[in-house]
Structures are given as structure tokens and as C-alpha cells.
Coordinates of C-alpha atoms and ligand atoms in Angstrom, one line a residue:
M1 CA -0.2 0.0 -0.1
S2 CA 1.5 3.5 -0.9
H3 CA 1.1 6.0 1.8
K4 CA 2.1 9.7 1.2
I5 CA 5.2 11.0 2.8
I6 CA 5.4 14.6 3.2
P7 CA 8.7 16.0 4.3
V8 CA 8.6 18.4 7.4
P9 CA 10.4 21.7 7.6
E10 CA 13.8 21.7 8.9
F11 CA 14.1 21.5 12.6
D12 CA 16.0 21.3 15.9
Y13 CA 14.9 18.6 18.2
F14 CA 16.2 18.8 21.9
V15 CA 15.5 15.4 23.6
F16 CA 16.0 16.4 27.4
G17 CA 16.7 12.9 28.8
G18 CA 18.0 11.7 25.5
T19 CA 20.0 8.9 27.4
G20 CA 16.7 7.4 29.1
D21 CA 14.5 4.5 28.6
L22 CA 11.6 6.5 26.9
A23 CA 13.9 8.0 24.2
R24 CA 15.9 4.8 23.4
R25 CA 13.0 2.4 23.3
K26 CA 10.4 4.8 21.6
L27 CA 11.5 8.6 20.5
L28 CA 14.7 8.0 18.7
P29 CA 13.5 4.5 16.9
A30 CA 10.4 6.7 15.9
L31 CA 13.0 9.2 14.5
Y32 CA 14.7 6.9 12.6
Y33 CA 11.6 5.5 11.0
R34 CA 10.5 9.1 9.9
F35 CA 14.4 9.9 8.5
A36 CA 14.2 6.4 6.5
D37 CA 10.8 7.4 5.1
G38 CA 12.5 10.4 3.7
Q39 CA 10.3 12.8 5.9
I40 CA 13.1 14.3 8.1
P41 CA 15.5 16.8 6.0
E42 CA 19.3 16.0 6.3
S43 CA 19.5 19.4 7.7
A44 CA 17.4 18.6 10.7
R45 CA 19.4 18.3 14.0
I46 CA 18.3 15.8 17.1
I47 CA 20.2 17.0 20.0
G48 CA 20.5 14.5 22.9
C49 CA 20.5 16.4 26.0
S50 CA 21.2 14.6 29.5
R51 CA 23.4 14.8 32.4
T52 CA 25.4 11.6 31.4
D53 CA 29.0 12.4 30.5
L54 CA 29.2 11.9 26.7
D55 CA 30.4 13.7 23.4
D56 CA 28.7 13.4 20.1
I57 CA 30.5 10.2 19.3
G58 CA 29.6 8.4 22.4
Y59 CA 25.8 9.5 21.9
R60 CA 25.9 8.4 18.4
Q61 CA 27.2 5.1 19.9
L62 CA 24.4 4.8 22.3
V63 CA 21.7 5.8 19.5
E64 CA 23.1 3.0 17.4
D65 CA 22.8 0.5 20.1
A66 CA 19.3 1.7 20.9
L67 CA 18.2 1.5 17.4
K68 CA 19.7 -2.2 17.2
E69 CA 17.9 -3.2 20.0
W70 CA 14.5 -1.9 19.3
I71 CA 14.0 -1.7 15.8
K72 CA 12.3 -4.8 14.1
G73 CA 13.5 -7.2 11.5
N74 CA 15.3 -5.7 8.7
D75 CA 14.2 -2.4 9.1
L76 CA 17.6 -0.9 10.1
D77 CA 19.5 -0.2 6.9
E78 CA 23.2 0.6 7.4
Q79 CA 23.3 3.4 5.0
L80 CA 20.3 5.1 6.4
L81 CA 21.6 4.5 9.9
D82 CA 24.8 6.6 8.9
G83 CA 22.9 9.4 7.7
F84 CA 20.4 9.4 10.7
L85 CA 23.3 9.4 12.9
S86 CA 24.8 12.4 10.9
I87 CA 22.0 14.7 12.2
I88 CA 22.5 13.3 15.9
S89 CA 24.5 15.5 18.3
Y90 CA 24.7 15.6 22.1
Q91 CA 24.7 18.3 24.7
R92 CA 25.7 17.3 28.5
I93 CA 23.7 19.4 30.8
D94 CA 22.7 19.2 34.4
V95 CA 19.2 21.2 34.4
S96 CA 19.6 21.7 38.2
D97 CA 23.1 23.7 37.4
P98 CA 22.9 27.4 36.1
N99 CA 26.4 27.0 34.8
S100 CA 25.4 24.0 32.7
W101 CA 22.9 26.2 31.2
K102 CA 25.4 28.7 30.0
D103 CA 27.2 25.9 28.4
F104 CA 23.9 24.8 26.6
E105 CA 23.1 28.2 25.5
R106 CA 26.7 28.6 24.2
N107 CA 27.0 25.4 22.4
A108 CA 23.2 24.3 21.5
S109 CA 21.2 27.2 21.0
P110 CA 19.2 27.0 17.7
T111 CA 21.4 28.3 14.9
N112 CA 18.9 30.1 13.1
P113 CA 15.9 31.6 14.7
D114 CA 13.6 30.8 11.8
R115 CA 14.2 27.2 12.2
I116 CA 11.5 25.2 14.2
T117 CA 12.9 24.4 17.8
V118 CA 11.3 21.6 19.8
Y119 CA 12.0 20.7 23.3
Y120 CA 11.0 17.3 24.4
L121 CA 11.2 16.7 27.9
S122 CA 11.5 12.9 28.5
V123 CA 12.4 13.5 31.8
S124 CA 11.1 12.9 35.6
P125 CA 8.3 15.6 36.3
S126 CA 10.5 16.7 39.0
L127 CA 12.7 18.3 36.3
F128 CA 10.1 20.1 34.2
L129 CA 10.7 23.1 36.5
P130 CA 14.4 23.4 36.5
I131 CA 14.4 22.8 32.6
I132 CA 11.7 25.7 31.7
Q133 CA 13.3 27.9 34.2
G134 CA 16.7 27.3 32.4
L135 CA 15.0 28.1 29.0
K136 CA 13.4 31.0 30.1
D137 CA 16.1 32.4 32.1
N138 CA 18.6 32.0 28.9
G139 CA 15.9 33.4 26.5
L140 CA 15.5 29.9 24.8
H141 CA 11.8 29.8 24.9
H142 CA 10.9 32.2 22.4
H143 CA 9.1 30.6 19.5
A144 CA 10.1 27.4 20.8
R145 CA 7.7 24.3 21.1
L146 CA 7.6 22.4 24.2
V147 CA 6.6 18.7 24.6
V148 CA 5.8 17.3 28.1
E149 CA 5.2 13.6 29.0
K150 CA 2.6 12.1 31.5
P151 CA 2.5 12.4 34.5
L152 CA 0.9 16.0 34.1
G153 CA 0.4 16.6 37.8
F154 CA -0.5 14.2 40.7
D155 CA -3.8 15.8 41.5
L156 CA -5.9 18.8 40.1
K157 CA -3.8 21.4 42.3
S158 CA -0.6 20.4 40.9
A159 CA -1.8 20.0 37.4
Q160 CA -3.1 23.5 37.8
E161 CA 0.3 24.7 39.2
L162 CA 2.3 22.8 36.4
N163 CA -0.3 24.5 33.9
G164 CA 0.4 27.7 35.1
F165 CA 4.3 27.2 35.1
L166 CA 4.0 26.1 31.3
L167 CA 2.0 29.0 30.5
D168 CA 4.2 31.2 32.1
A169 CA 7.0 30.6 29.4
F170 CA 5.2 28.9 26.6
D171 CA 1.7 29.9 25.3
E172 CA -0.8 26.9 24.9
S173 CA -0.5 26.9 21.0
R174 CA 3.2 26.0 21.8
I175 CA 2.6 23.4 24.3
Y176 CA 2.2 19.6 23.5
R177 CA 1.0 17.5 26.2
I178 CA 1.7 13.9 24.7
D179 CA -0.8 10.9 25.2
H180 CA 0.9 8.3 22.8
Y181 CA -2.6 6.5 22.9
L182 CA -3.9 9.2 20.8
G183 CA -1.2 8.8 18.2
K184 CA -2.1 5.2 17.4
E185 CA -3.4 4.4 13.8
T186 CA -6.6 2.8 15.3
V187 CA -7.9 5.5 17.3
Q188 CA -7.7 8.0 14.5
N189 CA -9.3 5.5 12.8
L190 CA -12.0 5.6 15.3
M191 CA -12.5 9.2 14.1
A192 CA -12.4 8.5 10.4
L193 CA -15.1 5.9 10.9
R194 CA -17.5 7.9 12.9
F195 CA -16.8 11.4 11.2
A196 CA -16.2 10.3 7.4
N197 CA -19.1 7.7 7.0
S198 CA -22.8 8.4 7.6
L199 CA -23.0 4.5 8.4
F200 CA -22.1 4.6 11.9
E201 CA -23.0 7.8 13.3
P202 CA -26.7 7.4 13.5
M203 CA -26.2 4.5 15.6
W204 CA -23.5 6.0 17.8
N205 CA -25.9 6.8 21.0
A206 CA -27.7 5.0 23.9
R207 CA -30.3 4.0 21.7
Y208 CA -28.3 1.7 20.1
I209 CA -25.2 1.1 21.8
A210 CA -26.0 -0.8 25.1
N211 CA -22.4 -0.5 26.6
V212 CA -18.9 0.6 26.0
Q213 CA -15.9 -1.0 27.4
I214 CA -12.6 0.3 27.6
T215 CA -9.8 -1.9 28.7
V216 CA -6.1 -1.2 29.5
A217 CA -4.6 -4.7 30.8
E218 CA -1.0 -5.5 31.4
S219 CA 0.4 -8.7 32.1
I220 CA 3.7 -7.0 33.3
G221 CA 4.2 -5.6 37.0
M222 CA 5.7 -2.3 37.6
G223 CA 8.8 -2.9 35.4
G224 CA 11.4 -0.8 37.3
R225 CA 8.7 2.0 38.1
E226 CA 8.0 0.7 41.5
E227 CA 8.6 3.8 43.4
Y228 CA 6.7 6.1 41.3
Y229 CA 4.0 3.8 40.8
D230 CA 3.5 3.1 44.2
R231 CA 2.6 6.7 44.9
S232 CA 0.5 7.1 42.0
G233 CA -1.5 3.9 41.5
A234 CA -3.6 2.8 38.4
M235 CA -6.0 5.6 38.9
R236 CA -3.1 8.2 38.5
D237 CA -1.1 6.3 36.1
M238 CA -3.4 5.2 33.5
M239 CA -7.1 6.1 34.2
Q240 CA -6.8 9.8 34.4
N241 CA -4.9 10.1 31.1
H242 CA -5.0 7.2 28.7
L243 CA -8.4 5.8 29.4
L244 CA -10.0 9.2 29.8
Q245 CA -8.7 10.2 26.7
L246 CA -10.1 7.1 24.8
L247 CA -13.5 7.8 26.6
C248 CA -13.3 11.4 24.8
L249 CA -12.8 10.1 21.6
S250 CA -15.4 7.4 21.6
A251 CA -18.0 9.8 23.0
M252 CA -17.8 13.1 21.7
E253 CA -19.9 15.0 19.6
P254 CA -19.0 15.6 15.9
P255 CA -16.4 18.5 16.0
V256 CA -16.9 21.5 13.7
S257 CA -13.8 20.5 12.0
Y258 CA -10.7 18.4 12.3
K259 CA -9.0 21.5 13.7
P260 CA -7.3 20.8 17.2
D261 CA -9.3 23.3 19.3
H262 CA -12.4 21.9 17.7
I263 CA -11.6 18.5 18.4
R264 CA -10.2 19.3 22.1
D265 CA -13.3 21.3 23.0
E266 CA -15.7 18.4 22.4
K267 CA -13.4 16.3 24.1
L268 CA -13.7 18.7 27.3
K269 CA -17.2 18.5 27.1
V270 CA -17.3 14.9 27.2
L271 CA -15.0 15.1 30.7
R272 CA -17.4 17.9 31.9
S273 CA -20.4 15.5 31.4
L274 CA -19.0 12.9 33.3
Q275 CA -21.3 12.1 36.2
P276 CA -19.1 12.9 39.1
L277 CA -18.8 9.9 41.6
V278 CA -19.0 10.9 45.2
G279 CA -20.3 9.2 48.4
D280 CA -22.0 5.9 48.0
D281 CA -21.6 6.2 44.4
I282 CA -17.9 5.5 44.8
R283 CA -18.6 2.2 46.4
L284 CA -21.4 1.2 44.0
N285 CA -19.5 2.0 40.9
T286 CA -15.7 1.6 41.3
V287 CA -13.4 -1.4 42.3
R288 CA -9.7 -1.3 43.2
G289 CA -7.4 -4.3 43.3
Q290 CA -4.0 -5.3 44.2
Y291 CA -2.3 -8.4 42.9
V292 CA -1.0 -11.2 45.4
E293 CA 1.8 -13.6 45.1
N294 CA 1.9 -17.1 43.6
D295 CA 4.5 -19.7 43.4
N296 CA 6.4 -18.1 41.0
D297 CA 5.8 -14.1 41.3
P298 CA 6.0 -11.7 44.1
S299 CA 2.8 -9.9 45.4
Y300 CA 2.5 -6.2 44.6
R301 CA 3.5 -5.2 47.8
Q302 CA 6.6 -7.3 47.5
E303 CA 7.3 -5.9 44.2
A304 CA 6.7 -2.4 45.7
K305 CA 9.1 -3.2 48.6
N306 CA 6.3 -1.5 50.5
P307 CA 4.5 -4.3 53.0
G308 CA 1.6 -2.0 53.9
S309 CA 0.9 -0.5 50.7
N310 CA -2.7 0.2 49.9
T311 CA -2.1 1.5 46.4
E312 CA -4.4 -0.1 43.6
S313 CA -2.9 -1.7 40.9
Y314 CA -6.2 -2.6 39.2
V315 CA -9.1 -0.2 38.9
A316 CA -12.4 -0.7 37.4
I317 CA -15.2 1.9 37.2
K318 CA -18.7 2.4 35.7
A319 CA -19.0 5.7 34.3
S320 CA -22.0 7.6 33.1
I321 CA -22.0 10.5 30.8
N322 CA -24.9 13.0 31.3
N323 CA -25.9 14.1 27.9
W324 CA -28.5 13.4 25.4
R325 CA -26.3 11.2 23.5
W326 CA -25.2 8.9 26.1
S327 CA -27.8 8.8 28.9
G328 CA -28.4 5.1 29.7
T329 CA -25.1 3.7 28.2
P330 CA -22.7 3.0 30.8
F331 CA -19.0 3.1 30.0
Y332 CA -16.8 0.7 31.6
L333 CA -13.3 1.4 32.1
R334 CA -10.8 -0.7 33.6
T335 CA -7.1 -1.1 33.7
G336 CA -4.7 -3.2 35.8
K337 CA -1.2 -4.8 35.8
R338 CA -0.3 -8.5 36.0
L339 CA -3.4 -9.5 34.4
R340 CA -4.0 -12.5 32.0
A341 CA -2.9 -10.7 29.1
N342 CA -1.7 -7.5 27.3
M343 CA -4.8 -6.0 26.0
A344 CA -5.9 -2.7 25.1
E345 CA -9.3 -2.2 23.5
I346 CA -12.3 -0.1 23.4
S347 CA -15.7 -2.1 22.3
F348 CA -19.0 -0.8 21.5
E349 CA -21.6 -3.3 22.3
F350 CA -24.9 -2.9 20.5
R351 CA -28.2 -3.7 21.8
H352 CA -30.0 -6.9 20.7
A353 CA -32.3 -6.6 17.7
P354 CA -35.8 -5.9 18.8
H355 CA -37.4 -9.0 17.7
S356 CA -35.4 -12.2 16.6
I357 CA -37.4 -14.0 13.8
F358 CA -34.8 -17.0 14.6
T359 CA -36.2 -19.4 17.0
G360 CA -34.6 -22.9 18.2
L361 CA -31.1 -22.1 17.5
D362 CA -28.2 -24.1 19.0
T363 CA -26.0 -20.9 19.3
P364 CA -27.6 -17.7 20.9
I365 CA -27.4 -14.5 18.8
K366 CA -24.8 -12.6 20.3
P367 CA -25.0 -8.8 20.4
N368 CA -23.1 -6.8 17.6
A369 CA -19.9 -5.1 18.6
M370 CA -17.3 -2.9 17.0
V371 CA -14.1 -3.4 18.7
I372 CA -10.9 -1.0 18.3
R373 CA -7.9 -2.9 19.4
L374 CA -4.8 -1.0 20.4
Q375 CA -2.5 -3.8 21.8
P376 CA -1.0 -6.2 21.4
D377 CA -1.7 -5.4 17.5
E378 CA -3.9 -2.8 16.1
R379 CA -7.2 -3.5 14.5
I380 CA -10.9 -2.9 14.0
D381 CA -13.1 -5.7 14.2
L382 CA -16.8 -5.7 13.5
E383 CA -18.7 -8.7 15.5
V384 CA -21.6 -9.7 13.7
M385 CA -24.2 -12.8 13.1
T386 CA -23.9 -14.6 9.9
K387 CA -25.2 -17.7 8.5
E388 CA -23.1 -20.7 8.7
P389 CA -22.1 -21.8 5.0
G390 CA -23.8 -24.7 3.4
P391 CA -27.0 -26.5 3.4
G392 CA -28.7 -28.0 6.6
G393 CA -31.2 -25.2 7.5
M394 CA -30.4 -22.0 9.1
R395 CA -27.6 -22.0 11.6
L396 CA -26.1 -18.8 12.7
R397 CA -22.6 -18.1 13.9
Q398 CA -20.6 -15.2 15.0
S399 CA -18.2 -13.8 12.3
I400 CA -15.5 -11.1 12.7
L401 CA -15.3 -8.6 10.1
D402 CA -11.9 -7.0 9.8
A403 CA -12.8 -3.3 9.3
T404 CA -9.0 -2.0 9.5
F405 CA -9.2 -1.4 6.1
G406 CA -5.4 -1.8 4.9
G407 CA -2.8 -2.6 7.4
G408 CA -3.7 -5.1 10.0
S409 CA -0.8 -5.7 12.7
N410 CA 2.6 -4.3 13.5
S411 CA 4.0 -6.4 11.0
Q412 CA 4.6 -6.0 7.2
T413 CA 1.0 -6.9 5.8
D414 CA 0.8 -8.2 2.4
Q415 CA 0.2 -4.9 1.1
G416 CA 3.5 -3.9 2.4
F417 CA 2.2 -1.4 4.9
R418 CA 4.0 -1.2 8.2
M419 CA 1.7 0.0 11.0
P420 CA 3.7 3.1 12.5
D421 CA 4.4 3.5 16.1
A422 CA 2.4 6.3 17.8
Y423 CA 5.3 8.5 18.5
E424 CA 6.3 8.5 14.7
R425 CA 3.4 10.5 14.1
L426 CA 3.1 12.6 17.1
L427 CA 6.9 13.6 17.0
L428 CA 6.5 15.1 13.4
D429 CA 3.0 16.5 14.6
V430 CA 4.9 18.9 16.8
V431 CA 7.2 19.9 14.0
R432 CA 4.4 20.3 11.9
G433 CA 2.4 22.6 14.4
D434 CA -0.4 20.2 14.7
Q435 CA -1.8 19.8 18.2
T436 CA -5.1 17.9 17.2
L437 CA -3.8 14.5 19.1
F438 CA -2.2 16.5 22.1
M439 CA -4.2 17.4 25.3
R440 CA -5.0 21.0 26.0
G441 CA -4.4 22.2 29.7
D442 CA -8.2 22.4 30.5
E443 CA -8.6 18.7 29.5
V444 CA -5.9 17.6 31.9
E445 CA -7.7 19.7 34.5
A446 CA -11.2 18.4 33.9
A447 CA -9.6 14.6 33.9
W448 CA -8.5 15.3 37.3
C449 CA -11.3 17.0 38.7
W450 CA -13.2 13.9 38.2
V451 CA -10.6 11.4 39.4
D452 CA -9.7 13.3 42.2
S453 CA -12.9 12.9 43.7
I454 CA -13.1 9.2 43.4
I455 CA -9.4 9.0 45.2
E456 CA -10.6 11.1 48.0
G457 CA -13.7 8.9 48.6
W458 CA -11.6 6.0 48.7
A459 CA -9.1 7.5 51.1
L460 CA -12.2 8.4 53.2
S461 CA -13.7 5.2 53.1
G462 CA -10.8 3.6 55.0
E463 CA -11.2 0.4 52.8
V464 CA -8.5 -1.4 51.2
P465 CA -8.0 -2.8 47.5
E466 CA -9.3 -6.2 47.1
T467 CA -6.6 -8.8 46.3
Y468 CA -6.6 -10.6 43.0
E469 CA -4.5 -13.4 41.5
I470 CA -1.6 -12.9 39.1
A471 CA -2.5 -13.6 35.5
S472 CA -6.4 -13.4 36.2
Q473 CA -9.2 -11.3 34.8
G474 CA -9.0 -8.9 38.0
P475 CA -10.7 -8.9 41.3
A476 CA -14.0 -10.5 42.2
G477 CA -15.6 -7.2 42.8
A478 CA -15.1 -5.8 39.2
F479 CA -17.5 -9.0 38.3
E480 CA -19.8 -8.1 40.9
L481 CA -20.1 -4.6 39.8
I482 CA -21.0 -5.3 36.3
A483 CA -23.2 -8.4 37.3
K484 CA -25.6 -6.0 38.8
T485 CA -26.6 -5.1 35.0
E486 CA -27.3 -7.1 31.9
H487 CA -23.5 -6.5 30.8
R488 CA -20.4 -8.8 30.9
W489 CA -16.8 -7.9 30.8
R490 CA -15.0 -8.7 27.7
T491 CA -12.3 -11.5 28.4
I492 CA -8.9 -10.3 28.6
Q493 CA -6.7 -12.6 26.3
Ligands
NAD501 P1 14.7 7.5 32.8 O1 15.2 7.7 34.1 O2 15.4 6.3 32.0 O3 15.7 8.8 32.0 C1 15.8 10.0 32.6 C2 16.7 10.9 31.7 O4 16.7 12.3 32.6 C3 17.9 10.3 31.6 O5 18.5 10.6 30.2 C4 18.9 11.4 32.5 O6 20.2 11.5 32.3 C5 18.3 12.5 32.7 N1 18.4 13.4 33.9 C6 18.2 13.2 34.9 N2 18.6 14.0 35.8 C7 18.8 15.1 35.2 C8 19.5 16.2 35.4 N3 19.5 16.6 36.4 N4 19.9 17.3 34.3 C9 19.8 16.4 33.0 N5 19.4 15.4 32.6 C10 19.1 14.6 33.8 O7 13.3 8.0 32.5 P2 12.3 7.3 31.3 O8 11.8 6.3 31.7 O9 13.0 7.7 30.1 O10 11.0 8.6 31.4 C11 11.2 9.7 31.4 C12 9.9 10.5 31.3 O11 8.9 10.1 30.3 C13 9.2 10.2 32.7 O12 8.6 11.3 33.2 C14 8.1 9.0 32.6 O13 7.3 9.1 33.6 C15 7.6 9.4 31.2 N6 7.3 8.4 30.6 C16 8.3 7.2 30.3 C17 7.6 6.2 29.6 C18 8.4 5.1 29.2 O14 8.0 4.0 28.6 N7 9.6 4.8 29.9 C19 6.3 6.3 29.0 C20 5.7 7.0 29.4 C21 6.2 8.4 30.1

């Protein structure tokens, strides 16, 4: 399948935390792929910045090692690799040291004021402040764009403080709050399916959709982030950002246009329409879980090295959206660690047909579903009932229609299309100046507002998370929560 490559203008991309895990695993491979596709001009510069003592040669070696580790199959071409490494350089900086900023300003400041300058903060949030202050004090922030990674605050108050601080140096149109789930092809395809077709939109409401389930399940544990995770938990780490962002795109009204603020206005309305959960609603509509050890694996508390920890490694919520479109359709949200499988999906389950003409069937008629799969591979499935082929009367079966339309998995398809990683798109959207798939400050705050009241309710209740088995479907309470309705969780597999 041919896809159109439009080169971006020349740029200077400063990656603070350029030696860290995120840079090595995601950002540098994503930039390599875009370079290999001819989208990045050879005059562009990618500058790794961190306090590690390296020079350009040492950093290029680090980049080469990272690409060899993280780029799949034969995608790494020696000649292209040389070209890519030639646009890479390094600037050592301790961002907490003002003298270090002087060196930075001398050696690394943009060569031409007309060039697009991007500062990507791939560092701990505790370094956001010194970096922004350093950029500001040295006059490096003018006209530049700033990319920040989650966590964007710890609660509403800290998110507001962070937004205030960001806006002090960069105006909103130059701030890119990244949520890589929004850069996934299938998530964008959800918007294409909804708003470029007349087929689905008439049914996209409570009259036809019985329930929506958003699941982000991980089979792994905390993977080296124990200290951070134990302070945050599943609610802050996943629900506040990834799951609520997916909810927004699933539920939003058709925007006026595909312009960043038109889309972000509609997402914000969804967040503001979420029924606040307070008091008894919290006990009735939310479940927290924490995994326990088995013969081979440690418990959450052992892994976190915190024997008394009551941090949740799992959360499930039945959410309601108070507007005309969705009143009566629950949105079930769940995320957790050490579950049966890695699976991220959004499923829209439609209501049963009002009357069945088929009686005495061996297999029951299952409701239709549209399933947007984000992990482990990206796919869109339509689950429909069809006739089982062949003679012998009317027998029905559930069939899955592939609605991905060109490019089904992470691997090369027979059409030759490689599903790009979300970061490939997002990193260059920043250069293009396209904020469509990035969160605006007020969205982040609205999401915290909803999440905070639940976290406060949990704290007031004095209850502790339920336990669940490693490699299971989650705690029993999550099944009790949904069993009160006619709906059932989709299997994590
Ligand atoms: P990391 O610990 O692997 O890397 C941190 C980087 O910061 C290193 O390059 C280090 O040299 C640099 N650094 C630390 N102190 C510094 C200082 N004083 N001056 C200059 N540089 C300094 O972290 P990471 O896993 O790459 O994560 C970076 C950020 O991205 C974090 O905020 C994290 O929450 C977020 N994030 C990471 C992932 C991931 O998959 N790793 C995913 C989503 C979000």
C-alpha cells in the first residue's frame, strides 16, 4: 500500500533525557523510521541532552545501540543509519545547575531563529521546572515548542500549578501534552469511521449502543517504576490520562472541523459531562485491586517493597455521561497490572435486535460489537451474526469482519504497510505544529477533577483494595460490579 510522505521543514529537536529509557525505546526509533521514510530533512538536528557524560561520538553509539535493540527485523538499513546518525549530536547538561545552562546556551542554542525548535521533556516531572526555568532564564523559549510527557500533575491542584508554570514560558499553542494512545492509527481510524461515514453515526448513541468498555490490561508488573507507581497507582498512572482520553474520542460529539481546538473542545465537553462519583456512588461504581503472590511471582506489596501499601494496581469504574447522546449507556473502564494478557481495546456493544425471527437456534444470537484494538496489535473488528455456510437449515454463527481497511498488524502486511508506532506520528506533528492529538491544559484539569473525587472517596472510606490473582481477569469485585447489570466484561486474552 502506498502512503504519502510529506517532508517536514528543517528543525532542531532537543530531547532532554536523551539517554533515558523512553528516548532509547521509543523516541529515537520513531525518529529513525521517519528519517528512513524521507520525511526528515538531512539539515535537521536531533540533540540528545542529559547529564550523562558523553560527547557526540559516544551519544551516536548509544543511539545506534538503541536502534539495534528496538528496531524490528530488517528495518534498520546501514546506509540510512549512517545518515540518521549524522544529524544526531549531544549536549551534556545538568538542568539543575545554572552554569550548565550557560554551556548549553553557548553550544546548543538554535543556529537560525527561523528554524523550528522543539524541546521534548523525556525526564522525570521533578525536572520540568528547572528545565523550563533554564530555557526561560537563557531566553531559549521564544518561538520554541515544548513537549511534555505524563504524569501531568498528581492531582488537580498540582496539574493547575504545572499548567500555570508552562503557560508562564510557552503559550498554549506551543505546548504539546503527549498521550501516545492518541497517536495510534486505530484511534485515529475511530474518528475516520465515525466522522467520514454516514453509516455509524446515526447508531452512535444510547438508543443503539448498550455499553462501551475500555480496557487497558497489562500482564507485566511495575517494570522498574516501583517507587513512582506506588505513589500513584492505576488511577493516576492510567485512568486519568489514557483511559479518559480514549473515552473522550469514543463519546464526543462531531466536532466542527478536524482542527485541534474544535476536537479538544468536544473532548472537554465529554469530561465535563461525566457524572461525578461521590459518597456511596464510589462504593457502588468503582473497584480497586492489588495482586497477590503466587508460587513464581511476588505480590504487588513485595514488588513495591512496601509491605503496608494500599496502592491499587487495578481499577474498574462504571462511568456515566450525562448528555442526550449517552444517557443510559454505561462506560465501563478498567485497567490493571499483572492481568491475564496485554490487551488494550475499546468495544462498543450494540443492543440486541428488537425481535428475533430465529427460534430454536443451537447458538444464541450475540449482540453486535465494534472493537477497536490498540494492543497487542492494532485492528478494528466488527462482530456480526452470519449464516453458517452450507446446506442443512439456518444455523447462525458469530463472524468477525476486519474493518481495519489496509494494514492489520504491527508486522508488514501483504500490502507492504507497516503500522507506524504512535510516537512517529506525534513527534512530527509537533514539527508540523499540529496539536490535534495532544491534550490541552483544560482537558488535563477536567480529567483530574473527576478522578480526584474518587481518590478522595477511597481515602475517606478507609477500605483497602481487594486482592486478585496474578494472570487473572482481575478482582471478583469487578465482576460483581458488572453483574448488577445485564452486561459482562469482555475476556482479557
Ligand atoms: P529515565 O530515568 O530512563 O531517564 C531519565 C533521563 O533524565 C536520563 O537521560 C537522565 O540522564 C536524565 N536526567 C536525570 N537528571 C538529570 C539532570 N539533573 N539534568 C539533565 N538530565 C537529567 O526515564 P524514562 O523512563 O525515559 O522516562 C522519562 C519521562 O517520561 C518520565 O517522566 C516518565 O514518567 C515518562 N514516561 C516514560 C515512559 C517509558 O516508557 N519509559 C512512558 C511514558 C512516560
